[in-house]
Amino acid sequence: NAGVTQTPKFRILKIGQSMTLQCAQDMNHNYMYWYRQDPGMGLKLIYYSVGAGITDKGEVPNGYNVSRSTTEDFPLRLELAAPSQTSVYFCASSRGQGAKASNQPQHFGDGTRLSIL
Amino acid sequence: AQSVTQLDSHVSVSEGTPVLLRCNYSSSYSPSLFWYVQHPNKGLQLLLKYTSAATLVKGINGFEAEFKKSETSFHLTKPSAHMSDAAEYFCVVSDLTGRRALTFGSGTRLQVQP
């Protein structure tokens, strides 16, 4: 009963390093999302995908890239880590399709806590 | 654009007393609204959702919320708080455009005193 799995759970990076945050879901959901959560704040959308091969920017995409080669996986790439990217990153997925897609709940992973020093 | 405002950043109650977490929304259309809970160092768990079928929505762990269109509110309540309810609660509205993304309120931290 895995749901949405994120790896790693914690990571410390130096400024200018790059890394990929992994996200996988086993619910055959078409829609997947990456959010970041800064201290004391709600989540903000970085990127999203409505299906394999289709991605688009959210509210705060600068400094990040994504790809969606399969339905299951949606990795988030940081190319040149900056201190402003210190945050907790959450991946989510939902069915997302159909007339009532807007009320389909999103399922979240446990997050990746990233510090950039 | 849709938005939600959580009116209290922090709420403290005693165990066994009622809980009220307040949320107002702004939407151009009939919204889809959710409450999520986040326990420390965990992801978000869906408590309940409003989908226009009924204005009073029951969720997990004894929580419920009432959708009031005239007041543009979707407050979360529970008759009797339990220590395990201590967490961060987010009121959320769903984007009705193609991306179906969520817009989060800033959160309310619920503290439950013994």
PDB file of C-alpha atoms in Angstrom, chain B:
ATOM      1  CA  ALA B   1      -8.209  33.540  -9.128  1.00  0.00           C
ATOM      2  CA  GLN B   2      -9.168  31.365  -6.203  1.00  0.00           C
ATOM      3  CA  SER B   3      -7.842  31.807  -2.700  1.00  0.00           C
ATOM      4  CA  VAL B   4      -8.390  30.728   0.870  1.00  0.00           C
ATOM      5  CA  THR B   5      -7.752  32.613   4.088  1.00  0.00           C
ATOM      6  CA  GLN B   6      -7.276  30.853   7.380  1.00  0.00           C
ATOM      7  CA  LEU B   7      -8.229  33.328  10.036  1.00  0.00           C
ATOM      8  CA  ASP B   8      -6.123  31.924  12.872  1.00  0.00           C
ATOM      9  CA  SER B   9      -2.476  30.948  12.636  1.00  0.00           C
ATOM     10  CA  HIS B  10      -2.606  29.217  16.015  1.00  0.00           C
ATOM     11  CA  VAL B  11      -5.436  27.723  18.079  1.00  0.00           C
ATOM     12  CA  SER B  12      -5.052  26.215  21.538  1.00  0.00           C
ATOM     13  CA  VAL B  13      -7.761  24.092  23.189  1.00  0.00           C
ATOM     14  CA  SER B  14      -8.004  21.775  26.155  1.00  0.00           C
ATOM     15  CA  GLU B  15      -8.470  18.072  25.610  1.00  0.00           C
ATOM     16  CA  GLY B  16     -12.187  17.229  25.496  1.00  0.00           C
ATOM     17  CA  THR B  17     -13.296  20.728  24.428  1.00  0.00           C
ATOM     18  CA  PRO B  18     -14.608  21.708  20.980  1.00  0.00           C
ATOM     19  CA  VAL B  19     -12.336  22.666  18.098  1.00  0.00           C
ATOM     20  CA  LEU B  20     -13.094  25.418  15.578  1.00  0.00           C
ATOM     21  CA  LEU B  21     -10.654  26.227  12.774  1.00  0.00           C
ATOM     22  CA  ARG B  22     -11.833  29.013  10.507  1.00  0.00           C
ATOM     23  CA  CYS B  23     -11.465  29.306   6.741  1.00  0.00           C
ATOM     24  CA  ASN B  24     -12.871  31.771   4.217  1.00  0.00           C
ATOM     25  CA  TYR B  25     -12.577  31.235   0.498  1.00  0.00           C
ATOM     26  CA  SER B  26     -12.747  33.310  -2.638  1.00  0.00           C
ATOM     27  CA  SER B  27     -13.816  31.754  -5.908  1.00  0.00           C
ATOM     28  CA  SER B  28     -15.464  32.816  -9.135  1.00  0.00           C
ATOM     29  CA  TYR B  29     -17.319  29.514  -9.396  1.00  0.00           C
ATOM     30  CA  SER B  30     -18.664  26.832  -7.114  1.00  0.00           C
ATOM     31  CA  PRO B  31     -15.478  25.685  -5.441  1.00  0.00           C
ATOM     32  CA  SER B  32     -14.091  22.322  -4.460  1.00  0.00           C
ATOM     33  CA  LEU B  33     -12.780  22.709  -0.933  1.00  0.00           C
ATOM     34  CA  PHE B  34     -10.677  20.444   1.244  1.00  0.00           C
ATOM     35  CA  TRP B  35      -9.180  20.269   4.688  1.00  0.00           C
ATOM     36  CA  TYR B  36      -5.823  18.545   5.033  1.00  0.00           C
ATOM     37  CA  VAL B  37      -3.908  17.755   8.218  1.00  0.00           C
ATOM     38  CA  GLN B  38      -0.141  17.611   8.565  1.00  0.00           C
ATOM     39  CA  HIS B  39       1.478  15.964  11.553  1.00  0.00           C
ATOM     40  CA  PRO B  40       5.099  16.871  12.355  1.00  0.00           C
ATOM     41  CA  ASN B  41       7.575  15.656   9.748  1.00  0.00           C
ATOM     42  CA  LYS B  42       4.817  13.997   7.776  1.00  0.00           C
ATOM     43  CA  GLY B  43       3.017  14.540   4.509  1.00  0.00           C
ATOM     44  CA  LEU B  44      -0.519  15.831   4.212  1.00  0.00           C
ATOM     45  CA  GLN B  45      -3.544  13.679   4.892  1.00  0.00           C
ATOM     46  CA  LEU B  46      -7.005  14.443   3.566  1.00  0.00           C
ATOM     47  CA  LEU B  47      -9.535  15.077   6.351  1.00  0.00           C
ATOM     48  CA  LEU B  48     -12.574  15.856   4.234  1.00  0.00           C
ATOM     49  CA  LYS B  49     -13.749  17.456   1.010  1.00  0.00           C
ATOM     50  CA  TYR B  50     -16.695  19.535  -0.140  1.00  0.00           C
ATOM     51  CA  THR B  51     -18.055  18.689  -3.569  1.00  0.00           C
ATOM     52  CA  SER B  52     -21.476  20.416  -3.574  1.00  0.00           C
ATOM     53  CA  ALA B  53     -23.390  17.234  -2.712  1.00  0.00           C
ATOM     54  CA  ALA B  54     -24.057  18.347   0.875  1.00  0.00           C
ATOM     55  CA  THR B  55     -23.166  21.480   2.804  1.00  0.00           C
ATOM     56  CA  LEU B  56     -22.226  19.587   5.974  1.00  0.00           C
ATOM     57  CA  VAL B  57     -19.295  17.329   5.271  1.00  0.00           C
ATOM     58  CA  LYS B  58     -18.100  14.617   7.613  1.00  0.00           C
ATOM     59  CA  GLY B  59     -14.485  13.573   7.583  1.00  0.00           C
ATOM     60  CA  ILE B  60     -12.142  11.248   9.381  1.00  0.00           C
ATOM     61  CA  ASN B  61     -11.350  11.270  13.108  1.00  0.00           C
ATOM     62  CA  GLY B  62     -14.618  13.014  14.045  1.00  0.00           C
ATOM     63  CA  PHE B  63     -13.999  16.207  12.093  1.00  0.00           C
ATOM     64  CA  GLU B  64     -16.637  17.919  10.019  1.00  0.00           C
ATOM     65  CA  ALA B  65     -16.965  21.145   8.059  1.00  0.00           C
ATOM     66  CA  GLU B  66     -19.880  23.231   6.912  1.00  0.00           C
ATOM     67  CA  PHE B  67     -19.923  25.030   3.579  1.00  0.00           C
ATOM     68  CA  LYS B  68     -21.721  28.388   3.837  1.00  0.00           C
ATOM     69  CA  LYS B  69     -21.964  30.111   0.490  1.00  0.00           C
ATOM     70  CA  SER B  70     -23.501  33.291   1.917  1.00  0.00           C
ATOM     71  CA  GLU B  71     -20.518  33.706   4.232  1.00  0.00           C
ATOM     72  CA  THR B  72     -17.922  32.187   1.840  1.00  0.00           C
ATOM     73  CA  SER B  73     -16.758  30.045   4.739  1.00  0.00           C
ATOM     74  CA  PHE B  74     -15.736  26.429   5.255  1.00  0.00           C
ATOM     75  CA  HIS B  75     -14.936  26.133   8.944  1.00  0.00           C
ATOM     76  CA  LEU B  76     -13.612  22.890  10.427  1.00  0.00           C
ATOM     77  CA  THR B  77     -15.030  21.625  13.713  1.00  0.00           C
ATOM     78  CA  LYS B  78     -14.759  18.733  16.112  1.00  0.00           C
ATOM     79  CA  PRO B  79     -16.914  18.294  19.225  1.00  0.00           C
ATOM     80  CA  SER B  80     -14.160  17.028  21.497  1.00  0.00           C
ATOM     81  CA  ALA B  81     -10.421  17.485  20.979  1.00  0.00           C
ATOM     82  CA  HIS B  82      -7.990  14.650  21.489  1.00  0.00           C
ATOM     83  CA  MET B  83      -4.274  14.961  22.141  1.00  0.00           C
ATOM     84  CA  SER B  84      -3.589  13.224  18.821  1.00  0.00           C
ATOM     85  CA  ASP B  85      -5.356  16.086  16.988  1.00  0.00           C
ATOM     86  CA  ALA B  86      -2.394  18.393  17.615  1.00  0.00           C
ATOM     87  CA  ALA B  87      -1.098  19.185  14.125  1.00  0.00           C
ATOM     88  CA  GLU B  88      -1.114  21.764  11.332  1.00  0.00           C
ATOM     89  CA  TYR B  89      -4.376  22.100   9.414  1.00  0.00           C
ATOM     90  CA  PHE B  90      -4.700  23.492   5.909  1.00  0.00           C
ATOM     91  CA  CYS B  91      -7.801  24.753   4.159  1.00  0.00           C
ATOM     92  CA  VAL B  92      -7.434  24.192   0.430  1.00  0.00           C
ATOM     93  CA  VAL B  93      -9.312  25.106  -2.742  1.00  0.00           C
ATOM     94  CA  SER B  94      -8.972  23.182  -5.961  1.00  0.00           C
ATOM     95  CA  ASP B  95      -8.105  24.848  -9.228  1.00  0.00           C
ATOM     96  CA  LEU B  96     -10.939  24.265 -11.681  1.00  0.00           C
ATOM     97  CA  THR B  97      -8.702  24.783 -14.706  1.00  0.00           C
ATOM     98  CA  GLY B  98      -6.897  21.960 -16.483  1.00  0.00           C
ATOM     99  CA  ARG B  99      -4.071  21.609 -14.005  1.00  0.00           C
ATOM    100  CA  ARG B 100      -6.328  20.766 -11.021  1.00  0.00           C
ATOM    101  CA  ALA B 101      -3.735  22.152  -8.653  1.00  0.00           C
ATOM    102  CA  LEU B 102      -4.453  23.091  -5.068  1.00  0.00           C
ATOM    103  CA  THR B 103      -4.222  26.530  -3.489  1.00  0.00           C
ATOM    104  CA  PHE B 104      -3.364  26.317   0.182  1.00  0.00           C
ATOM    105  CA  GLY B 105      -4.174  28.568   3.068  1.00  0.00           C
ATOM    106  CA  SER B 106      -1.296  29.509   5.327  1.00  0.00           C
ATOM    107  CA  GLY B 107      -2.264  26.902   7.910  1.00  0.00           C
ATOM    108  CA  THR B 108      -3.547  26.782  11.482  1.00  0.00           C
ATOM    109  CA  ARG B 109      -1.488  25.093  14.150  1.00  0.00           C
ATOM    110  CA  LEU B 110      -3.740  23.305  16.637  1.00  0.00           C
ATOM    111  CA  GLN B 111      -2.361  22.788  20.095  1.00  0.00           C
ATOM    112  CA  VAL B 112      -4.225  20.507  22.518  1.00  0.00           C
ATOM    113  CA  GLN B 113      -3.547  20.975  26.199  1.00  0.00           C
ATOM    114  CA  PRO B 114      -3.990  18.058  28.634  1.00  0.00           C
TER     115      PRO B 114
END
